mmCIF file of C-alpha atoms in Angstrom:
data_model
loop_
_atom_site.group_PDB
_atom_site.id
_atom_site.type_symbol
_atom_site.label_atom_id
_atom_site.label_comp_id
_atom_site.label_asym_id
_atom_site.label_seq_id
_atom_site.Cartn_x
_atom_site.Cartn_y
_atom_site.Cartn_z
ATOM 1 C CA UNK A 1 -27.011 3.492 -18.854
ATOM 2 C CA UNK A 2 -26.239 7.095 -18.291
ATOM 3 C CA UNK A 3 -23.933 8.922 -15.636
ATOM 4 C CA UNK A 4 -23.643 11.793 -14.789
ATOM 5 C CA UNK A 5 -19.779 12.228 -12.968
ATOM 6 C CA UNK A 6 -19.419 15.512 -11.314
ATOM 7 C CA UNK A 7 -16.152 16.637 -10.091
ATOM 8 C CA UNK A 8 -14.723 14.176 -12.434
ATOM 9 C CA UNK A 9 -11.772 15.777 -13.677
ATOM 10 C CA UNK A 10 -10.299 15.751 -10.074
ATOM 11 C CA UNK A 11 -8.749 13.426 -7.882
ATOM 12 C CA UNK A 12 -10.964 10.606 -7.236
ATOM 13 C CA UNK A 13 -13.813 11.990 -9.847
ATOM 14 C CA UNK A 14 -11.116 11.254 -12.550
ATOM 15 C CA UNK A 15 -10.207 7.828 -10.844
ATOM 16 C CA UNK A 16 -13.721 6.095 -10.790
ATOM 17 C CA UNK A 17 -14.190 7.922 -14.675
ATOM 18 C CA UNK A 18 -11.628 5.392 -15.966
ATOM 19 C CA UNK A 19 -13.040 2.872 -13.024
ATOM 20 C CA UNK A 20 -16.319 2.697 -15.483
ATOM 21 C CA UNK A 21 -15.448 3.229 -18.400
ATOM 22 C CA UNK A 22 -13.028 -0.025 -17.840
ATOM 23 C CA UNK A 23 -15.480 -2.061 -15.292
ATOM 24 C CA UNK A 24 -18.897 -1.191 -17.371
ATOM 25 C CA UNK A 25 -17.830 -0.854 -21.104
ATOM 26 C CA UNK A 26 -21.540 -0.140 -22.512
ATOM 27 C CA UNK A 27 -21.910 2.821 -19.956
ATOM 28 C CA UNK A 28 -22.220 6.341 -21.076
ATOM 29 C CA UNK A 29 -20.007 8.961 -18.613
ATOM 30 C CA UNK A 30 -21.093 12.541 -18.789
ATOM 31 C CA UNK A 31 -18.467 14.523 -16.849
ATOM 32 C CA UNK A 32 -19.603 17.825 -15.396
ATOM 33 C CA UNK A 33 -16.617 19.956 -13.751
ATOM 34 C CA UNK A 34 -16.242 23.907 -13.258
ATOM 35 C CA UNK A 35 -12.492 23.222 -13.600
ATOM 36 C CA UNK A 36 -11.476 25.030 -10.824
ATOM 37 C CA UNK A 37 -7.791 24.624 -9.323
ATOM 38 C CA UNK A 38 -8.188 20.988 -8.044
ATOM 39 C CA UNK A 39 -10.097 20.266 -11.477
ATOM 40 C CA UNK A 40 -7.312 19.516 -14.475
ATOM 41 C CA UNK A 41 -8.572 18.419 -17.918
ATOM 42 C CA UNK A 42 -5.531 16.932 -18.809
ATOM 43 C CA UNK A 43 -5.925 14.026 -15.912
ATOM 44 C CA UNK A 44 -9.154 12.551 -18.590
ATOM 45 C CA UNK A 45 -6.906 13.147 -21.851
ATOM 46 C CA UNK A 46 -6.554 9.293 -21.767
ATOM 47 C CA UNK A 47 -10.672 9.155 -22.465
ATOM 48 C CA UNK A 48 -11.095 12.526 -23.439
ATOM 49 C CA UNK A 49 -11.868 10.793 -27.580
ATOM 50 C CA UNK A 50 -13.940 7.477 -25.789
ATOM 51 C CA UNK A 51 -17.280 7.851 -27.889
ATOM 52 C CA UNK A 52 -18.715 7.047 -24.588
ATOM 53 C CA UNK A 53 -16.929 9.646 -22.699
ATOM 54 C CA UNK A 54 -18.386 13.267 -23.049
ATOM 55 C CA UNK A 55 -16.692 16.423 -21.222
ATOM 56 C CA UNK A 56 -18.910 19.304 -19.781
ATOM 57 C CA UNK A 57 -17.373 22.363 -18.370
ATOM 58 C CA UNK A 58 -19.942 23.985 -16.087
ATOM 59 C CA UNK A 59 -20.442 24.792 -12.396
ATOM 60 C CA UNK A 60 -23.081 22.192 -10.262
ATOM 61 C CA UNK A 61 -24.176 25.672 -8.636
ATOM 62 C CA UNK A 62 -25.500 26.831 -12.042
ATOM 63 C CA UNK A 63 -29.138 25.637 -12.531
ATOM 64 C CA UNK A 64 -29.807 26.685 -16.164
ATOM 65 C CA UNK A 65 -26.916 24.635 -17.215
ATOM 66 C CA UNK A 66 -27.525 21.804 -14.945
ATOM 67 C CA UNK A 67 -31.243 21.429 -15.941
ATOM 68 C CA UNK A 68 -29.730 21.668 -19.936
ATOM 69 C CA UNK A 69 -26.821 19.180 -19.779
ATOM 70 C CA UNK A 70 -29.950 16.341 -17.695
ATOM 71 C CA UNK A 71 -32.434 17.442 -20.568
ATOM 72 C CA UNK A 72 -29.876 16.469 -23.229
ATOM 73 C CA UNK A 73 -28.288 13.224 -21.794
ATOM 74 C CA UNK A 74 -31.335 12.296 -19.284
ATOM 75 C CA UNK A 75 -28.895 10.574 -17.154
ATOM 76 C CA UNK A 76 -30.138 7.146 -14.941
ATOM 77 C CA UNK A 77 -27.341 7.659 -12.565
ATOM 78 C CA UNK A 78 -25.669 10.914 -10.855
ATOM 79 C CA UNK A 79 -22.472 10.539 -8.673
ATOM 80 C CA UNK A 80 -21.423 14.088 -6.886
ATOM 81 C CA UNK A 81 -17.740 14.108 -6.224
ATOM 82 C CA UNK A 82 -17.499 17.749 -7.155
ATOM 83 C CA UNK A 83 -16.535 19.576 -3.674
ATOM 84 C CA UNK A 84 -14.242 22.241 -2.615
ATOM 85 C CA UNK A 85 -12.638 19.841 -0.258
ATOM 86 C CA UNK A 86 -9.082 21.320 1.144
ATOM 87 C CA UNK A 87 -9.630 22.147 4.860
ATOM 88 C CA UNK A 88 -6.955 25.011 4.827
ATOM 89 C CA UNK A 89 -8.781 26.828 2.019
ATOM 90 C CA UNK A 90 -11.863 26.270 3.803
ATOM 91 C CA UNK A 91 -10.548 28.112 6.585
ATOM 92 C CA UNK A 92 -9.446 31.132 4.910
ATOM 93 C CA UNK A 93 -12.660 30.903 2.832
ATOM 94 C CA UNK A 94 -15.698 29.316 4.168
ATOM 95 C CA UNK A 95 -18.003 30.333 1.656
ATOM 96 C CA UNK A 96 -16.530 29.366 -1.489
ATOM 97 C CA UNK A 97 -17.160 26.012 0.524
ATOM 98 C CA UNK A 98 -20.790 26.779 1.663
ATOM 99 C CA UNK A 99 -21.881 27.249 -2.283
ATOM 100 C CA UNK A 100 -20.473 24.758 -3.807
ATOM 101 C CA UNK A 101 -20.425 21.850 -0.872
ATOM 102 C CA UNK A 102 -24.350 22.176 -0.025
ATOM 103 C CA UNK A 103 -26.509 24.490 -2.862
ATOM 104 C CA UNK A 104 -24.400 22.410 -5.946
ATOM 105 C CA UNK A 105 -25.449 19.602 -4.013
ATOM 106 C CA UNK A 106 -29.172 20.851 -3.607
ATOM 107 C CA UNK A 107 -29.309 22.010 -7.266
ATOM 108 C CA UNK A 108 -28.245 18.533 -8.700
ATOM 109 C CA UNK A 109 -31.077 16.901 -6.534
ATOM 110 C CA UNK A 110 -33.367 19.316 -7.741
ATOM 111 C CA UNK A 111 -32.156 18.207 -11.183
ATOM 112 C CA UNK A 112 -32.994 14.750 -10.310
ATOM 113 C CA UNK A 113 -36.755 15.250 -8.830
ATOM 114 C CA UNK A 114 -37.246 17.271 -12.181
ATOM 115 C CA UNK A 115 -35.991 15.428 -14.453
ATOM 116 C CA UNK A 116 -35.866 11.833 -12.880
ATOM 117 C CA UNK A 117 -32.961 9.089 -12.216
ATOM 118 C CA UNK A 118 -32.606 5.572 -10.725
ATOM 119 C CA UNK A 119 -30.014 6.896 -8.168
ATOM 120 C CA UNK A 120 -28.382 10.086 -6.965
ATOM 121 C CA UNK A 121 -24.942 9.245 -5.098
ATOM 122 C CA UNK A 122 -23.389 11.967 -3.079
ATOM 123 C CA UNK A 123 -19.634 11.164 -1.927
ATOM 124 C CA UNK A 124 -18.657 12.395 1.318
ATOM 125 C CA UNK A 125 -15.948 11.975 4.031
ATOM 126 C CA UNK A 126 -14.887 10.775 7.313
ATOM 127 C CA UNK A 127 -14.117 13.787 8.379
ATOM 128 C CA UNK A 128 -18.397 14.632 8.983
ATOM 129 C CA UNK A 129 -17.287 12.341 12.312
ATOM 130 C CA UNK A 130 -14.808 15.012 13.968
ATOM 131 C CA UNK A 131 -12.226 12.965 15.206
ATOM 132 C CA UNK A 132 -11.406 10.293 17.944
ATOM 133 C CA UNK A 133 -8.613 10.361 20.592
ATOM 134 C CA UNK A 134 -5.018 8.732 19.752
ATOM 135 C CA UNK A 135 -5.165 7.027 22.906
ATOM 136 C CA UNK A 136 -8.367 4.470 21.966
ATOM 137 C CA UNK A 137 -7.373 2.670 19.114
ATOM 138 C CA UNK A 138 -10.128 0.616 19.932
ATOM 139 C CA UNK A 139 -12.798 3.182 18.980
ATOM 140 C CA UNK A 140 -13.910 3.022 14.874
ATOM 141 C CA UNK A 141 -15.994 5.668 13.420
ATOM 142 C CA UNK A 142 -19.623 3.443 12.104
ATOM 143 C CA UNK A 143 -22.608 4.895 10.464
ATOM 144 C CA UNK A 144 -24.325 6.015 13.343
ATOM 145 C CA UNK A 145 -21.306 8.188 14.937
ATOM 146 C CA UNK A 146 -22.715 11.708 15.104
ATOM 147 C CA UNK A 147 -21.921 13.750 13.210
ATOM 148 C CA UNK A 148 -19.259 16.504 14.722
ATOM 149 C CA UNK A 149 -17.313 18.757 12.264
ATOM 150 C CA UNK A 150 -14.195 20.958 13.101
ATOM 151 C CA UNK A 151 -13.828 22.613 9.824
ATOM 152 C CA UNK A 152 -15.715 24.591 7.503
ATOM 153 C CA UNK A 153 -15.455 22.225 5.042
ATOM 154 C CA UNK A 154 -16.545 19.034 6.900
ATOM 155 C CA UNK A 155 -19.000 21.299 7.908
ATOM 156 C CA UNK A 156 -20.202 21.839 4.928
ATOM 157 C CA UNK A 157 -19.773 18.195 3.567
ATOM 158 C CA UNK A 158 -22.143 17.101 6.710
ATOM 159 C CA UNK A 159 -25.083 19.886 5.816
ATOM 160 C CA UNK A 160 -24.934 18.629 2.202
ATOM 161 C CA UNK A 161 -25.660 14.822 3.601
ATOM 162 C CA UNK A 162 -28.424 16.012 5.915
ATOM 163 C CA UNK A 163 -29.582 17.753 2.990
ATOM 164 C CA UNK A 164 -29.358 14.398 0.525
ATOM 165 C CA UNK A 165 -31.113 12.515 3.002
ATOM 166 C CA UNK A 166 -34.006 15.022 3.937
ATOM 167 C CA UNK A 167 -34.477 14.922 0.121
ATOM 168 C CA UNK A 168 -34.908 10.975 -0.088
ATOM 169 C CA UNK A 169 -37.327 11.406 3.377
ATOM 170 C CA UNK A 170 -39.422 14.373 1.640
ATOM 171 C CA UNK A 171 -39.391 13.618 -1.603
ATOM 172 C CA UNK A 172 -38.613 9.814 -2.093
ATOM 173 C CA UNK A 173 -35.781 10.886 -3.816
ATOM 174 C CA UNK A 174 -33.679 7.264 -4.463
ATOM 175 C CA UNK A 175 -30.301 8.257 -2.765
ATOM 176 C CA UNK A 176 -27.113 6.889 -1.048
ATOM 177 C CA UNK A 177 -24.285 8.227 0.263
ATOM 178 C CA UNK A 178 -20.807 7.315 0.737
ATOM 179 C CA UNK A 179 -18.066 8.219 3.684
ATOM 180 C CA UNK A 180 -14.823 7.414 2.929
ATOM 181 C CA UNK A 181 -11.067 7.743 4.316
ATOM 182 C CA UNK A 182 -7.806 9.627 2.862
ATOM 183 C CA UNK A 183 -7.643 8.994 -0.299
ATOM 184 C CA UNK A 184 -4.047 8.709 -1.888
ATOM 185 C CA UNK A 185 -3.065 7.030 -5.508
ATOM 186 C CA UNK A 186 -2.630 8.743 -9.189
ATOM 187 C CA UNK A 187 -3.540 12.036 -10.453
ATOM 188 C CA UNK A 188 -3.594 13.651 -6.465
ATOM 189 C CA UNK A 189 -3.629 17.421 -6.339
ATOM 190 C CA UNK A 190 0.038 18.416 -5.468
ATOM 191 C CA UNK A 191 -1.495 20.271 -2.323
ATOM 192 C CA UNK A 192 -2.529 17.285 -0.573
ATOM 193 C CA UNK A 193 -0.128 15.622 2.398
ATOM 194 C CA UNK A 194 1.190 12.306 -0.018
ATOM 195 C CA UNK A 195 1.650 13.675 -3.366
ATOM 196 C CA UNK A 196 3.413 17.232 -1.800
ATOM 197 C CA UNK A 197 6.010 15.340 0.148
ATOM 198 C CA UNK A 198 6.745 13.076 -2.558
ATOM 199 C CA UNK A 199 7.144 16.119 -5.118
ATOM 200 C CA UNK A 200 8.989 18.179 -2.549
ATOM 201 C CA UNK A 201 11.234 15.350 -1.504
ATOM 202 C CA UNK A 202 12.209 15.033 -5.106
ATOM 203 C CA UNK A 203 13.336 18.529 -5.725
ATOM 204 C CA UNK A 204 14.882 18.375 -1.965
ATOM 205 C CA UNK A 205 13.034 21.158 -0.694
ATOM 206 C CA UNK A 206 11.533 21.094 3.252
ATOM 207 C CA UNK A 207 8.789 18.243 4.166
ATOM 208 C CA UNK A 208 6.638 20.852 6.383
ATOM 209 C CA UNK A 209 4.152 18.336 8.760
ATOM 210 C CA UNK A 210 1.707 19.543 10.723
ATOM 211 C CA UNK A 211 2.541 20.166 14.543
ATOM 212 C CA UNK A 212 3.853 16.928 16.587
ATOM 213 C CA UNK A 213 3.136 15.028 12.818
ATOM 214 C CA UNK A 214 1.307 12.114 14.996
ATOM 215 C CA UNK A 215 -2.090 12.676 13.642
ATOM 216 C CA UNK A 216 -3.287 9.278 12.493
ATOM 217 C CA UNK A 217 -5.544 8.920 8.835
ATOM 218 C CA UNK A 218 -7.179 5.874 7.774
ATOM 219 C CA UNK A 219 -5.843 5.532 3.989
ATOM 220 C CA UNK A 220 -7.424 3.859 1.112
ATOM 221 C CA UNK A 221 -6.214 3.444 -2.589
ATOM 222 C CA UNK A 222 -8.183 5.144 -4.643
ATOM 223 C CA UNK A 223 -8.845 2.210 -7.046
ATOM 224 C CA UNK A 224 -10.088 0.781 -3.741
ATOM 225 C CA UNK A 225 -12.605 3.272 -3.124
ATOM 226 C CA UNK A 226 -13.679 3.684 -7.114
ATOM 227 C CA UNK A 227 -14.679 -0.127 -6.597
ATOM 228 C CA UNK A 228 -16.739 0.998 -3.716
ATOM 229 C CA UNK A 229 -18.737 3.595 -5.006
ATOM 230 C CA UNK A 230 -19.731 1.301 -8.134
ATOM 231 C CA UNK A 231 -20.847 -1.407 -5.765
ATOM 232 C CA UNK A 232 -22.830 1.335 -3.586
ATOM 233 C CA UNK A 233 -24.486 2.744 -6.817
ATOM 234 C CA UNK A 234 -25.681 -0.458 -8.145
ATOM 235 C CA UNK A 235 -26.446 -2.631 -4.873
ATOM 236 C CA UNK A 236 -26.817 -0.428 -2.105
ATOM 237 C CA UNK A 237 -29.748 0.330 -0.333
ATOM 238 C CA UNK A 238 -32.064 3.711 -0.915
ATOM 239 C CA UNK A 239 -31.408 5.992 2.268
ATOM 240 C CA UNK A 240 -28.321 4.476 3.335
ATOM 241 C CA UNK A 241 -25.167 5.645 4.214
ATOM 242 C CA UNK A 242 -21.988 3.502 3.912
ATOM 243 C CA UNK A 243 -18.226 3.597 5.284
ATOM 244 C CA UNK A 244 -15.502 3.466 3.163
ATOM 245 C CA UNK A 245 -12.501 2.477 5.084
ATOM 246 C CA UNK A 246 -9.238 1.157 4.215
ATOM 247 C CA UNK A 247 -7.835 -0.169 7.945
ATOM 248 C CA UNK A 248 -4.705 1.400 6.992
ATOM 249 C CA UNK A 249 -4.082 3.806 10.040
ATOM 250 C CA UNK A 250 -0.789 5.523 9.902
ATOM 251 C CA UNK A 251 0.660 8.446 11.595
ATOM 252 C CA UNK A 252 1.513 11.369 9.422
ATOM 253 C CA UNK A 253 4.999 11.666 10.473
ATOM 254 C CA UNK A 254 5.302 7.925 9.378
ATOM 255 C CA UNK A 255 4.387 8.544 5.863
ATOM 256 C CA UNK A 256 6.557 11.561 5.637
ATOM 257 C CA UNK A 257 9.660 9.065 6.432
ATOM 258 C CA UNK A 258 8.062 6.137 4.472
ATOM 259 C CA UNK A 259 8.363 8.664 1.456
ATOM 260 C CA UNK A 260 11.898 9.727 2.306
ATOM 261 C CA UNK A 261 13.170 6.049 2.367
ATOM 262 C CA UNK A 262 11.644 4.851 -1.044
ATOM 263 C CA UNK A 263 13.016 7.907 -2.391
ATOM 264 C CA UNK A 264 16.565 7.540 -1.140
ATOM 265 C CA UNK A 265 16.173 10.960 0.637
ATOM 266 C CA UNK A 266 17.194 12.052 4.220
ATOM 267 C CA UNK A 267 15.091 12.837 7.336
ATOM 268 C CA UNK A 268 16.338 15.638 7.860
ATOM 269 C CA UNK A 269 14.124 17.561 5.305
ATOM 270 C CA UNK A 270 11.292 17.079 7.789
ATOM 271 C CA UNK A 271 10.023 20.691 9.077
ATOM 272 C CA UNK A 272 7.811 20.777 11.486
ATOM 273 C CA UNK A 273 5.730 23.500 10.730
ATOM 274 C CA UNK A 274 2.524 25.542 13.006
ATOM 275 C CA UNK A 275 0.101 23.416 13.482
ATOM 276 C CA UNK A 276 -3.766 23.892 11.942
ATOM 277 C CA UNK A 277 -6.428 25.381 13.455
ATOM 278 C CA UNK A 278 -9.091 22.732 15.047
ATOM 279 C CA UNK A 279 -6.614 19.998 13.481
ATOM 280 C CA UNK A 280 -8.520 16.290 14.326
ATOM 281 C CA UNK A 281 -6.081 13.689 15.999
ATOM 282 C CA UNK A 282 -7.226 10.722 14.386
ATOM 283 C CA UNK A 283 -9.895 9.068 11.849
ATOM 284 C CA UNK A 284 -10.475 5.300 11.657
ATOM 285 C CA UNK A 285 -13.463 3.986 9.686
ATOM 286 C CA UNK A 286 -15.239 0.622 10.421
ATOM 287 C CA UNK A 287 -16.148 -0.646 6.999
ATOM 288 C CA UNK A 288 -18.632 -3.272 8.300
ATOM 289 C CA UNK A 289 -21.499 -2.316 6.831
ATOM 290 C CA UNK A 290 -20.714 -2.189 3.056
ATOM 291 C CA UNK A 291 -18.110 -5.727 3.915
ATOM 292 C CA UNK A 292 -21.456 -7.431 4.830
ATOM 293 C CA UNK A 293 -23.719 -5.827 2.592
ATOM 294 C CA UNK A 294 -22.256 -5.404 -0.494
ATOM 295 C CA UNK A 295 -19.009 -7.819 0.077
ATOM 296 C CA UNK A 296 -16.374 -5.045 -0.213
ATOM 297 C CA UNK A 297 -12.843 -5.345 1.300
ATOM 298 C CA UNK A 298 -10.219 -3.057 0.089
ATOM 299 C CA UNK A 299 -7.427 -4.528 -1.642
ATOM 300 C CA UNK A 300 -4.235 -3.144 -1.322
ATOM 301 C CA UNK A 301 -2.058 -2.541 1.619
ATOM 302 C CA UNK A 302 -0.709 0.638 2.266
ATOM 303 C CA UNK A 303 3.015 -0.436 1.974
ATOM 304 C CA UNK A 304 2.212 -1.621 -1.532
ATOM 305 C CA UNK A 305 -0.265 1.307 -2.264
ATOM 306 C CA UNK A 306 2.390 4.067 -1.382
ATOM 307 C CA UNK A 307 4.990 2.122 -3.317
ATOM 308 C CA UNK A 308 2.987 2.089 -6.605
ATOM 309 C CA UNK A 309 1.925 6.099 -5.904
ATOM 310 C CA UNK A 310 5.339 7.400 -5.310
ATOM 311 C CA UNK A 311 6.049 4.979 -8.687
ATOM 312 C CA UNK A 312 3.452 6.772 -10.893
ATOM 313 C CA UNK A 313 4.911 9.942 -9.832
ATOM 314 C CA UNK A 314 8.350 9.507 -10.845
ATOM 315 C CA UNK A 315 7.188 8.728 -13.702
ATOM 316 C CA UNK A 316 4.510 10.975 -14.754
ATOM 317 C CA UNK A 317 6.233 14.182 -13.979
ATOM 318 C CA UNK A 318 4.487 15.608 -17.508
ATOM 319 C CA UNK A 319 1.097 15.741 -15.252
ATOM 320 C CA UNK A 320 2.331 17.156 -12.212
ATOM 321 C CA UNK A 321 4.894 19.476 -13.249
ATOM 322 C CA UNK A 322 2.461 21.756 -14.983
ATOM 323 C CA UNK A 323 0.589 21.941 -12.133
ATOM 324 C CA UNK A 324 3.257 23.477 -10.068
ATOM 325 C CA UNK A 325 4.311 25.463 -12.193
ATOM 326 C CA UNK A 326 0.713 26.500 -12.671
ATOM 327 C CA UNK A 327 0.442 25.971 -16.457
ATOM 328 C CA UNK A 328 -1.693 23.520 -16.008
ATOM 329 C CA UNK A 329 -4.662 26.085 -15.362
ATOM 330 C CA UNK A 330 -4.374 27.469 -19.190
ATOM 331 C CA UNK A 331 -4.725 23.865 -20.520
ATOM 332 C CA UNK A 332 -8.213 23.893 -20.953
ATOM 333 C CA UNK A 333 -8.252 27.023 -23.064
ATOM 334 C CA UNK A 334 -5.286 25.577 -24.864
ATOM 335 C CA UNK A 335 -6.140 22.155 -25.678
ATOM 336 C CA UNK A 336 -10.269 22.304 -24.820
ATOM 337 C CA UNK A 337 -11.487 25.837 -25.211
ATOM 338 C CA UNK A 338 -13.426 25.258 -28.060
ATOM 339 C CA UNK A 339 -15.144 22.061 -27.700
ATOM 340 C CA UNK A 340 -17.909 22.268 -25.373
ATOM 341 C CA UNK A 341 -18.768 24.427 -22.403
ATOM 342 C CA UNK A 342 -22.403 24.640 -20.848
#
């Protein structure tokens, strides 16, 4: 079998890459990624020489290329993690977001009417759901919440399932499509809330938290949520969309001191910093649906998960230091450049 992995020289993309090529051995993994900031080639150097492993550089927005790369591999399966996906830059930039979050997505389902696949998976977010009040922990986001955004970007990551679904209703397009919770584990852009305080606490610089830092996140392991997406893929139902939850709620401010203790640092780096604009309270996924259908439960606990993320950054400081330093941008041209590029 053939996939088609775009996005999958980011965060998670690059996580369920090595998920596959592990779990399904015989597979064939065709990674398509524009490499922008979030997207670092050296994250797949571990497969980068897997015969079954091939790198693509080329943007999900550009047809020609799209149409070229599904004419040369004629994929069976397509997973879309590639998304602009930071809510800050989507608020200084909406339509960066707009492009790539809902006509990449359109132009990779018009690949797969063309051209013809056993399933098109589009991986979304909680964050489609708005938010729910701190003061009803009773109350789970399911798969019929409606869908209310507060950000460009979950904005745009709700149009581009409305779109995936109107495809599978017009043209019988096989499709599912998965919403899942923070994400945290190896290979997390600096940028985002886990891996920045753990990098900052190490050099001793300010934690800045959002606001009152009481917002409360649903976090899964990303190994967790790799599993997920497989089982969704293979098993799950045409048309249907499935939570992803890890029923690890924590306050932000919590993690923020969670990190300082493991890492023998002091409170008193916390800065509260201005709070962002339209900032939700609180997500909290009910995973029923994929638990009964598909038998998923996630697997680690967030006191071991953080544990073994704050591990593999201590100790691979060669992939994140790059980054911050921004050297890792010139990596492709250094180490890639003249391989392959669509």
């Amino acid at each position: 079998m053939n996939y088609i992995v775009t996005g999958g020289a980011g965060f998670i993309g690059s996580n369920f890459v090595f998920h596959m090529l592990k779990e399904h051995p015989d597979a064939r993994i065709i990674c398509v990624d524009k490499l922008t900031y979030a997207g670092n080639l050296s994250t797949l150097k571990p497969v980068m020489d897997n015969p079954n492993f091939r790198f693509i550089r080329a943007d999900i927005c550009d047809r020609d290329a799209i149409y070229k790369i599904f004419e040369e591999e004629k994929p069976d399966y397509v997973v879309n993690f590639a998304a602009e996906s930071h809510v800050d830059r989507s608020i200084e930039n909406p339509g960066v977001f707009l492009q790539t979050n809902i006509i990449g997505t359109a132009t990779m389902m018009d690949a797969c009417r063309k051209y013809g696949i056993k399933r098109y998976h589009q991986v979304s977010t909680d964050e489609v759901y708005g938010d729910l009040p701190l003061d009803r922990p009773d109350l789970f986001f399911t798969e019929e919440t409606p869908i209310h955004t507060s950000s460009p970007y979950s904005s745009s990551k709700a149009s581009a399932d409305l779109l995936v679904l109107a495809y599978h209703r017009t043209y019988g397009l096989p499709v599912t499509i998965s919403r899942c919770s923070n994400n945290y584990g190896p290979y997390h852009f600096p940028e985002k809330l886990i891996p920045l305080m753990i990098i900052n606490a190490l050099h001793d610089e300010p934690l800045p938290v959002y606001g009152d830092g009481l917002n409360v996140r649903d976090w899964l392991y990303v190994e967790d949520h790799c599993r997920a997406i497989d089982l969704i893929v293979h098993r799950g139902r045409d048309g249907e969309v499935y939570n992803v939850g890890g029923h690890n709620e924590m306050k932000n401010i919590d993690i923020v001191k969670m990190i300082c203790k493991e890492l023998g640092k002091p409170e008193s780096l916390i800065t509260h910093v201005t709070d962002r604009k339209g900032h939700d309270r609180r997500y909290a996924i009910d995973p029923t649906k994929i638990h009964n259908e598909l038998g998923w439960l996630p697997e680690t606990k967030f006191a071991d998960g953080i544990k073994k993320t704050i591990r593999w950054y201590l100790d691979n400081e060669d992939w994140w230091q790059p980054i911050i330093s921004g050297e890792y941008q010139d990596y492709y041209e250094k180490m890639y450049g003249s391989r392959e590029e669509v």
